[in-house]
Amino acid sequence: ELNLSSGTSEELSPLNKSAWLAHGVIAFLAWGVLVPFAVQSALLRDLLPKGPLWFKLHRAFNSTAYASFIALFAIAVAYTSKEGKPHFNNDHQKMGLAMFIMASVQIIGGVVRPHQPAPGSDEEKTKVRKEWEVGHRVLGVALLACAFWQIDDGMKLYSRKYSVSESHEDKLSIAYWVWTGVMSAVIVVGGGYFKLRKKSSENTLNEASGGAKEEEVGPKEEEVEPKEEEVEPKEEEELPVAQVDGAP
């Protein structure tokens, strides 16, 4: 590497190269594997056994990803200082800091999330809970989109820093975007399918319950009718009495 201040050429130690490689690998595992799996476990929960399994997987994947994020963030800060370079100076560093803040907010929000009604209860979700769910999903999607860009940019920076051949860089980039495309397709297509299926099932259930209510009302109306018929004989029985009173 050329030192612009001294005009001399300096070779980076293999340790630095290994550290930045570890930074990139951990970033991919955290944001390219664990976080997509966390999202999929929530969206595709109908494929899993009923119960809290989906939530346990969702929480485990996200927690592991966040712990990994802390580790790779620490590596970046430590070795940027070791190389005597400014912190949060380029787009990659600024994005990393922004993601760290957003991910921290997301994790804290998940821990202190508002109460969810118990399954099978008549209790409705509170307004705060509904707003939290929207914010949780929007922030999650934003983080995942930023991560996809960040990983790709990191591969380019690593390739330039350590003079990786263009052919190797292209192969790695293609493999990365194929994987990212598959993960995104599972999230978008799979999540959309199960959401539509759930909505269709709810509509069918509502229609069935509505029909049942109409059938329940019918017999009640028929039960009232005999009471009106019972009154008529009383009026007929009173007629002879009126005739006797009026007779001479």
Short mmCIF file of C-alpha atoms in Angstrom, two decimals:
data_model
loop_
_atom_site.label_atom_id
_atom_site.label_comp_id
_atom_site.label_asym_id
_atom_site.label_seq_id
_atom_site.Cartn_x
_atom_site.Cartn_y
_atom_site.Cartn_z
CA GLU A 1 0.00 0.00 0.00
CA LEU A 2 1.34 3.46 -0.88
CA ASN A 3 1.78 5.85 2.04
CA LEU A 4 0.98 9.26 0.55
CA SER A 5 2.51 11.19 3.43
CA SER A 6 5.96 9.58 3.15
CA GLY A 7 5.88 8.50 -0.47
CA THR A 8 7.00 5.01 0.48
CA SER A 9 5.37 1.68 -0.20
CA GLU A 10 4.21 -0.28 2.82
CA GLU A 11 2.93 -3.83 2.84
CA LEU A 12 -0.01 -4.47 5.09
CA SER A 13 0.47 -7.31 7.51
CA PRO A 14 -1.40 -10.56 6.82
CA LEU A 15 -3.18 -10.01 10.13
CA ASN A 16 -4.89 -6.91 8.79
CA LYS A 17 -5.98 -8.77 5.71
CA SER A 18 -7.35 -11.62 7.79
CA ALA A 19 -9.15 -9.17 10.05
CA TRP A 20 -10.90 -7.42 7.16
CA LEU A 21 -11.74 -10.79 5.61
CA ALA A 22 -13.28 -11.86 8.93
CA HIS A 23 -15.19 -8.57 9.00
CA GLY A 24 -16.70 -9.34 5.61
CA VAL A 25 -17.47 -12.99 6.30
CA ILE A 26 -19.21 -12.19 9.59
CA ALA A 27 -21.16 -9.41 7.88
CA PHE A 28 -22.42 -11.83 5.24
CA LEU A 29 -23.37 -14.48 7.81
CA ALA A 30 -25.18 -11.91 9.95
CA TRP A 31 -26.99 -9.88 7.28
CA GLY A 32 -26.98 -12.24 4.32
CA VAL A 33 -28.01 -15.41 6.16
CA LEU A 34 -29.25 -14.95 9.73
CA VAL A 35 -31.41 -11.85 9.25
CA PRO A 36 -33.14 -13.20 6.10
CA PHE A 37 -33.79 -16.45 8.00
CA ALA A 38 -35.27 -14.42 10.86
CA VAL A 39 -37.63 -12.63 8.48
CA GLN A 40 -38.60 -15.88 6.76
CA SER A 41 -39.34 -17.63 10.05
CA ALA A 42 -41.92 -14.92 10.78
CA LEU A 43 -43.47 -14.68 7.30
CA LEU A 44 -43.51 -18.42 6.62
CA ARG A 45 -44.66 -19.49 10.09
CA ASP A 46 -47.48 -21.55 8.57
CA LEU A 47 -44.86 -24.02 7.34
CA LEU A 48 -43.68 -24.61 10.90
CA PRO A 49 -45.45 -26.57 13.66
CA LYS A 50 -48.10 -24.48 15.41
CA GLY A 51 -46.99 -22.77 18.57
CA PRO A 52 -44.14 -20.45 19.56
CA LEU A 53 -41.47 -22.19 17.45
CA TRP A 54 -41.51 -19.49 14.76
CA PHE A 55 -41.01 -16.78 17.35
CA LYS A 56 -38.16 -18.65 19.05
CA LEU A 57 -36.41 -19.03 15.69
CA HIS A 58 -37.07 -15.38 14.81
CA ARG A 59 -35.61 -14.21 18.11
CA ALA A 60 -32.63 -16.59 17.96
CA PHE A 61 -31.65 -15.61 14.41
CA ASN A 62 -31.96 -11.89 15.15
CA SER A 63 -30.10 -12.11 18.45
CA THR A 64 -27.23 -14.05 16.88
CA ALA A 65 -27.11 -11.62 13.96
CA TYR A 66 -26.96 -8.61 16.29
CA ALA A 67 -24.19 -10.19 18.39
CA SER A 68 -22.26 -10.86 15.17
CA PHE A 69 -22.88 -7.28 14.08
CA ILE A 70 -21.31 -5.99 17.30
CA ALA A 71 -18.25 -8.17 16.64
CA LEU A 72 -17.76 -7.06 13.03
CA PHE A 73 -18.39 -3.42 13.99
CA ALA A 74 -15.70 -3.69 16.69
CA ILE A 75 -13.26 -5.21 14.16
CA ALA A 76 -13.85 -2.33 11.76
CA VAL A 77 -13.32 0.33 14.46
CA ALA A 78 -10.22 -1.37 15.88
CA TYR A 79 -8.42 -1.92 12.59
CA THR A 80 -9.36 1.49 11.19
CA SER A 81 -7.63 2.96 14.24
CA LYS A 82 -4.70 0.58 13.84
CA GLU A 83 -4.17 1.72 10.26
CA GLY A 84 -4.36 5.38 11.30
CA LYS A 85 -7.39 6.19 9.17
CA PRO A 86 -10.34 8.44 10.10
CA HIS A 87 -13.50 6.86 11.40
CA PHE A 88 -16.87 7.12 9.63
CA ASN A 89 -15.32 9.01 6.77
CA ASN A 90 -16.59 7.24 3.64
CA ASP A 91 -20.03 6.00 2.58
CA HIS A 92 -19.38 2.45 3.76
CA GLN A 93 -18.35 3.57 7.23
CA LYS A 94 -21.25 6.00 7.53
CA MET A 95 -23.73 3.35 6.44
CA GLY A 96 -22.26 0.92 8.94
CA LEU A 97 -22.74 3.42 11.76
CA ALA A 98 -26.31 4.18 10.66
CA MET A 99 -27.12 0.48 10.51
CA PHE A 100 -25.64 -0.10 13.95
CA ILE A 101 -27.89 2.58 15.41
CA MET A 102 -30.99 1.31 13.58
CA ALA A 103 -30.28 -2.31 14.53
CA SER A 104 -29.89 -1.31 18.18
CA VAL A 105 -33.24 0.50 18.07
CA GLN A 106 -34.82 -2.57 16.45
CA ILE A 107 -33.49 -4.93 19.11
CA ILE A 108 -34.52 -2.67 21.99
CA GLY A 109 -37.96 -2.22 20.42
CA GLY A 110 -38.34 -5.98 20.21
CA VAL A 111 -37.49 -6.40 23.88
CA VAL A 112 -39.92 -3.73 25.14
CA ARG A 113 -42.62 -4.39 22.52
CA PRO A 114 -46.25 -3.68 23.53
CA HIS A 115 -48.50 -6.46 24.81
CA GLN A 116 -49.86 -8.94 22.27
CA PRO A 117 -53.40 -10.33 22.94
CA ALA A 118 -53.42 -13.97 24.02
CA PRO A 119 -54.33 -16.48 21.28
CA GLY A 120 -58.06 -17.25 21.22
CA SER A 121 -59.00 -14.27 23.38
CA ASP A 122 -61.52 -11.59 22.39
CA GLU A 123 -59.02 -8.88 23.27
CA GLU A 124 -58.10 -6.64 20.34
CA LYS A 125 -54.66 -5.25 19.57
CA THR A 126 -54.06 -1.83 21.02
CA LYS A 127 -53.25 1.13 18.79
CA VAL A 128 -49.72 1.20 20.20
CA ARG A 129 -49.24 -2.48 19.33
CA LYS A 130 -50.43 -1.93 15.74
CA GLU A 131 -48.14 1.07 15.31
CA TRP A 132 -45.22 -0.91 16.76
CA GLU A 133 -45.80 -3.78 14.30
CA VAL A 134 -45.75 -1.39 11.33
CA GLY A 135 -42.59 0.32 12.57
CA HIS A 136 -40.90 -3.01 13.32
CA ARG A 137 -41.54 -4.28 9.80
CA VAL A 138 -40.58 -1.05 8.03
CA LEU A 139 -37.33 -0.73 9.97
CA GLY A 140 -36.55 -4.41 9.39
CA VAL A 141 -37.00 -4.09 5.62
CA ALA A 142 -34.92 -0.89 5.56
CA LEU A 143 -32.10 -2.58 7.49
CA LEU A 144 -32.09 -5.60 5.19
CA ALA A 145 -31.99 -3.41 2.06
CA CYS A 146 -29.12 -1.36 3.51
CA ALA A 147 -27.28 -4.56 4.44
CA PHE A 148 -27.52 -5.96 0.91
CA TRP A 149 -25.93 -2.79 -0.47
CA GLN A 150 -23.38 -2.60 2.35
CA ILE A 151 -22.08 -6.14 1.78
CA ASP A 152 -21.66 -5.55 -1.95
CA ASP A 153 -19.83 -2.28 -1.31
CA GLY A 154 -17.61 -3.99 1.26
CA MET A 155 -16.58 -6.64 -1.27
CA LYS A 156 -15.55 -3.91 -3.70
CA LEU A 157 -13.53 -2.10 -1.03
CA TYR A 158 -11.77 -5.32 -0.04
CA SER A 159 -10.98 -6.15 -3.66
CA ARG A 160 -9.40 -2.72 -4.22
CA LYS A 161 -7.56 -2.76 -0.91
CA TYR A 162 -5.92 -6.15 -1.50
CA SER A 163 -5.77 -6.14 -5.31
CA VAL A 164 -8.17 -9.00 -5.86
CA SER A 165 -8.33 -9.90 -9.57
CA GLU A 166 -11.33 -8.60 -11.46
CA SER A 167 -12.42 -12.11 -12.47
CA HIS A 168 -12.46 -13.32 -8.87
CA GLU A 169 -14.33 -10.20 -7.78
CA ASP A 170 -16.94 -10.71 -10.52
CA LYS A 171 -17.48 -14.36 -9.58
CA LEU A 172 -17.90 -13.47 -5.92
CA SER A 173 -20.29 -10.66 -6.77
CA ILE A 174 -22.43 -12.92 -8.99
CA ALA A 175 -22.59 -15.62 -6.32
CA TYR A 176 -23.54 -13.04 -3.71
CA TRP A 177 -26.35 -11.49 -5.74
CA VAL A 178 -27.73 -14.90 -6.71
CA TRP A 179 -27.94 -15.80 -3.03
CA THR A 180 -29.44 -12.42 -2.20
CA GLY A 181 -31.99 -12.82 -4.98
CA VAL A 182 -33.06 -16.22 -3.66
CA MET A 183 -33.43 -14.90 -0.11
CA SER A 184 -35.40 -11.89 -1.34
CA ALA A 185 -37.66 -14.04 -3.52
CA VAL A 186 -38.49 -16.34 -0.62
CA ILE A 187 -39.34 -13.33 1.54
CA VAL A 188 -41.42 -11.46 -1.05
CA VAL A 189 -43.12 -14.34 -2.89
CA GLY A 190 -43.47 -16.73 0.03
CA GLY A 191 -44.51 -14.03 2.47
CA GLY A 192 -47.01 -12.58 0.02
CA TYR A 193 -48.53 -15.98 -0.73
CA PHE A 194 -49.11 -16.90 2.91
CA LYS A 195 -50.45 -13.44 3.69
CA LEU A 196 -53.02 -13.70 0.89
CA ARG A 197 -53.93 -17.24 1.93
CA LYS A 198 -54.46 -16.13 5.51
CA LYS A 199 -56.63 -13.22 4.39
CA SER A 200 -58.69 -15.54 2.18
CA SER A 201 -59.18 -17.97 5.08
CA GLU A 202 -60.32 -15.15 7.36
CA ASN A 203 -62.86 -13.97 4.76
CA THR A 204 -64.20 -17.51 4.36
CA LEU A 205 -64.47 -17.88 8.14
CA ASN A 206 -66.31 -14.56 8.45
CA GLU A 207 -68.78 -15.56 5.74
CA ALA A 208 -69.38 -18.92 7.43
CA SER A 209 -69.92 -17.32 10.85
CA GLY A 210 -72.25 -14.76 9.29
CA GLY A 211 -74.38 -17.51 7.74
CA ALA A 212 -74.53 -19.34 11.05
CA LYS A 213 -75.81 -16.21 12.78
CA GLU A 214 -78.61 -15.84 10.20
CA GLU A 215 -79.70 -19.45 10.78
CA GLU A 216 -79.80 -18.85 14.53
CA VAL A 217 -82.11 -15.84 14.09
CA GLY A 218 -84.69 -17.83 12.02
CA PRO A 219 -85.90 -20.22 14.72
CA LYS A 220 -86.22 -17.41 17.23
CA GLU A 221 -88.70 -15.59 14.97
CA GLU A 222 -90.72 -18.79 14.46
CA GLU A 223 -90.86 -19.36 18.21
CA VAL A 224 -92.56 -15.98 18.67
CA GLU A 225 -95.33 -16.63 16.15
CA PRO A 226 -97.29 -19.20 18.20
CA LYS A 227 -97.75 -16.63 20.97
CA GLU A 228 -99.71 -14.41 18.59
CA GLU A 229 -101.91 -17.36 17.52
CA GLU A 230 -102.71 -18.21 21.14
CA VAL A 231 -104.43 -14.84 21.61
CA GLU A 232 -107.06 -15.41 18.90
CA PRO A 233 -109.01 -18.17 20.67
CA LYS A 234 -109.52 -15.90 23.69
CA GLU A 235 -111.27 -13.29 21.54
CA GLU A 236 -113.56 -15.97 20.01
CA GLU A 237 -114.54 -17.31 23.46
CA GLU A 238 -115.65 -13.85 24.63
CA LEU A 239 -118.23 -13.42 21.80
CA PRO A 240 -120.97 -15.59 23.32
CA VAL A 241 -120.74 -13.66 26.60
CA ALA A 242 -121.36 -10.39 24.78
CA GLN A 243 -124.46 -11.86 23.09
CA VAL A 244 -125.94 -13.02 26.42
CA ASP A 245 -125.48 -9.62 28.02
CA GLY A 246 -127.20 -7.89 25.15
CA ALA A 247 -130.22 -10.25 25.03
CA PRO A 248 -133.59 -9.04 26.26
#
